[in-house]
Amino acid sequence: MVQLSPLRSRLCDFDHAYSLAIRIREATGRHQFVLRTGDPIQPFRVTETRPAKDEGLVLHVA
């Protein structure tokens, strides 16, 4: 297991991804999706592309 810094842990958490998704939604007017990646370096990803059925959708910001 990779030891991550406390700052990286905070920047990569769900709350940060959620906040980012809301800001992008407000700026672009496009729907945003927060996905779980399974990668300890980037556990969540924000995208405007609909997730595939096998991707871990956590949140949809409409």
N, CA, C and O of each residue as an XYZ file, in Angstrom:
248
protein
N       0.844     -1.191      0.000
C       0.000      0.000      0.000
C       0.879      1.240      0.000
O       1.860      1.310      0.740
N       0.541      2.188     -0.802
C       1.275      3.441     -0.915
C       0.884      4.359      0.239
O      -0.302      4.535      0.517
N       1.865      4.939      0.905
C       1.609      5.881      1.987
C       1.386      7.260      1.365
O       2.282      7.799      0.715
N       0.211      7.826      1.560
C      -0.130      9.123      0.988
C       0.006     10.216      2.037
O      -0.183      9.979      3.230
N       0.337     11.412      1.576
C       0.453     12.533      2.503
C      -0.943     12.942      2.975
O      -1.928     12.686      2.283
N      -1.033     13.574      4.144
C      -2.331     14.039      4.636
C      -2.989     15.047      3.682
O      -4.212     15.060      3.543
N      -2.184     15.885      3.029
C      -2.741     16.859      2.086
C      -3.356     16.137      0.885
O      -4.462     16.476      0.465
N      -2.665     15.161      0.337
C      -3.209     14.404     -0.799
C      -4.495     13.704     -0.391
O      -5.465     13.698     -1.149
N      -4.512     13.119      0.790
C      -5.719     12.443      1.270
C      -6.902     13.394      1.328
O      -8.019     13.032      0.957
N      -6.656     14.605      1.793
C      -7.730     15.594      1.898
C      -8.179     16.069      0.522
O      -9.374     16.237      0.282
N      -7.223     16.287     -0.386
C      -7.567     16.768     -1.730
C      -8.253     15.694     -2.570
O      -8.987     16.016     -3.504
N      -8.026     14.439     -2.251
C      -8.586     13.327     -3.030
C      -9.849     12.747     -2.415
O     -10.348     11.736     -2.908
N     -10.379     13.339     -1.371
C     -11.536     12.727     -0.727
C     -12.839     13.063     -1.468
O     -12.855     13.892     -2.378
N     -13.912     12.410     -1.063
C     -15.206     12.592     -1.712
C     -15.699     14.029     -1.603
O     -16.235     14.570     -2.570
N     -15.527     14.656     -0.438
C     -16.015     16.025     -0.250
C     -15.399     16.981     -1.262
O     -16.082     17.863     -1.785
N     -14.122     16.810     -1.535
C     -13.451     17.676     -2.507
C     -13.989     17.411     -3.919
O     -14.216     18.351     -4.680
N     -14.191     16.154     -4.266
C     -14.736     15.806     -5.587
C     -16.152     16.364     -5.740
O     -16.504     16.876     -6.803
N     -16.948     16.270     -4.707
C     -18.317     16.801     -4.730
C     -18.301     18.316     -4.938
O     -19.045     18.843     -5.766
N     -17.456     19.004     -4.189
C     -17.334     20.460     -4.318
C     -16.899     20.851     -5.725
O     -17.432     21.796     -6.307
N     -15.941     20.128     -6.263
C     -15.459     20.395     -7.613
C     -16.566     20.166     -8.641
O     -16.722     20.963     -9.566
N     -17.327     19.098     -8.492
C     -18.420     18.804     -9.424
C     -19.459     19.924     -9.422
O     -19.972     20.299    -10.476
N     -19.766     20.451     -8.254
C     -20.734     21.548     -8.162
C     -20.188     22.801     -8.842
O     -20.908     23.468     -9.586
N     -18.925     23.121     -8.592
C     -18.339     24.315     -9.214
C     -18.290     24.193    -10.727
O     -18.577     25.159    -11.434
N     -17.929     23.016    -11.238
C     -17.889     22.818    -12.689
C     -19.301     22.914    -13.271
O     -19.493     23.508    -14.333
N     -20.284     22.337    -12.589
C     -21.679     22.401    -13.043
C     -22.148     23.843    -13.139
O     -22.784     24.230    -14.119
N     -21.837     24.635    -12.125
C     -22.238     26.053    -12.132
C     -21.543     26.826    -13.240
O     -22.148     27.709    -13.848
N     -20.277     26.506    -13.513
C     -19.514     27.228    -14.525
C     -19.892     26.838    -15.949
O     -19.882     27.682    -16.845
N     -20.226     25.562    -16.163
C     -20.462     25.090    -17.526
C     -21.924     24.834    -17.850
O     -22.311     24.855    -19.018
N     -22.736     24.595    -16.835
C     -24.129     24.243    -17.057
C     -24.317     22.793    -17.482
O     -25.428     22.393    -17.829
N     -23.259     22.008    -17.462
C     -23.328     20.603    -17.873
C     -23.402     19.690    -16.653
O     -22.843     19.993    -15.599
N     -24.093     18.581    -16.812
C     -24.177     17.586    -15.742
C     -22.779     17.052    -15.443
O     -21.953     16.903    -16.343
N     -22.527     16.766    -14.164
C     -21.243     16.219    -13.729
C     -21.484     14.926    -12.976
O     -22.503     14.762    -12.305
N     -20.542     14.016    -13.093
C     -20.623     12.731    -12.420
C     -19.367     12.540    -11.575
O     -18.258     12.823    -12.027
N     -19.548     12.060    -10.351
C     -18.423     11.704     -9.493
C     -18.339     10.184     -9.512
O     -19.298      9.500     -9.154
N     -17.193      9.659     -9.930
C     -16.989      8.225    -10.056
C     -15.940      7.748     -9.070
O     -14.979      8.460     -8.777
N     -16.128      6.541     -8.559
C     -15.125      5.891     -7.723
C     -14.195      5.139     -8.665
O     -14.657      4.365     -9.504
N     -12.882      5.359     -8.535
C     -11.930      4.779     -9.476
C     -11.283      3.500     -8.978
O     -10.868      2.671     -9.789
N     -11.184      3.314     -7.664
C     -10.471      2.163     -7.122
C      -8.964      2.381     -7.058
O      -8.226      1.487     -6.644
N      -8.504      3.556     -7.462
C      -7.086      3.909     -7.449
C      -6.792      4.717     -6.185
O      -7.414      5.761     -5.988
N      -5.873      4.282     -5.321
C      -5.603      5.024     -4.079
C      -5.020      6.419     -4.319
O      -5.156      7.299     -3.469
N      -4.382      6.624     -5.450
C      -3.835      7.951     -5.762
C      -4.949      8.915     -6.164
O      -4.882     10.099     -5.834
N      -5.969      8.433     -6.869
C      -7.117      9.241     -7.280
C      -8.396      8.424     -7.065
O      -8.927      7.844     -8.012
N      -8.892      8.378     -5.820
C     -10.034      7.507     -5.524
C     -11.346      7.970     -6.156
O     -12.244      7.153     -6.360
N     -11.478      9.260     -6.469
C     -12.680      9.791     -7.097
C     -12.287     10.607     -8.316
O     -11.222     11.223     -8.356
N     -13.172     10.598     -9.313
C     -12.929     11.351    -10.542
C     -14.215     12.076    -10.901
O     -15.305     11.519    -10.773
N     -14.087     13.328    -11.353
C     -15.229     14.124    -11.789
C     -15.183     14.198    -13.306
O     -14.142     14.498    -13.891
N     -16.322     13.921    -13.944
C     -16.389     13.927    -15.400
C     -17.783     14.340    -15.846
O     -18.746     14.195    -15.094
N     -17.896     14.853    -17.062
C     -19.220     15.158    -17.602
C     -19.713     14.033    -18.517
O     -20.825     14.096    -19.040
N     -18.889     13.019    -18.703
C     -19.255     11.863    -19.509
C     -20.022     10.863    -18.656
O     -19.589     10.516    -17.557
N     -21.156     10.402    -19.161
C     -21.923      9.392    -18.416
C     -21.065      8.160    -18.168
O     -20.352      7.705    -19.063
N     -21.133      7.625    -16.965
C     -20.306      6.452    -16.655
C     -20.822      5.197    -17.360
O     -22.016      5.058    -17.624
N     -19.899      4.297    -17.653
C     -20.275      2.993    -18.190
C     -20.915      2.181    -17.073
O     -20.772      2.519    -15.898
N     -21.611      1.128    -17.429
C     -22.309      0.313    -16.429
C     -21.372     -0.281    -15.399
O     -21.781     -0.514    -14.261
N     -20.108     -0.536    -15.770
C     -19.172     -1.153    -14.830
C     -18.391     -0.133    -14.007
O     -17.584     -0.519    -13.161
N     -18.615      1.169    -14.238
C     -17.927      2.199    -13.455
C     -18.736      2.502    -12.200
O     -19.961      2.383    -12.201
N     -18.052      2.892    -11.139
C     -18.683      3.120     -9.845
C     -19.230      4.533     -9.695
O     -18.543      5.412     -9.174
N     -20.452      4.756    -10.145
C     -21.090      6.056     -9.985
C     -21.376      6.311     -8.511
O     -22.007      5.497     -7.837
N     -20.908      7.441     -8.027
C     -21.146      7.821     -6.634
C     -22.187      8.931     -6.568
O     -23.033      8.940     -5.674
N     -22.125      9.884     -7.529
C     -22.986     11.049     -7.461
C     -23.207     11.626     -8.853
O     -22.304     11.614     -9.689
N     -24.417     12.131     -9.097
C     -24.744     12.828    -10.334
C     -25.189     14.223     -9.948
O     -26.184     14.378     -9.239
N     -24.466     15.253    -10.405
C     -24.818     16.643    -10.136
C     -25.537     17.154    -11.383
O     -24.915     17.389    -12.419
N     -26.850     17.322    -11.270
C     -27.667     17.722    -12.421
C     -27.917     19.215    -12.432
O     -28.588     19.721    -13.332
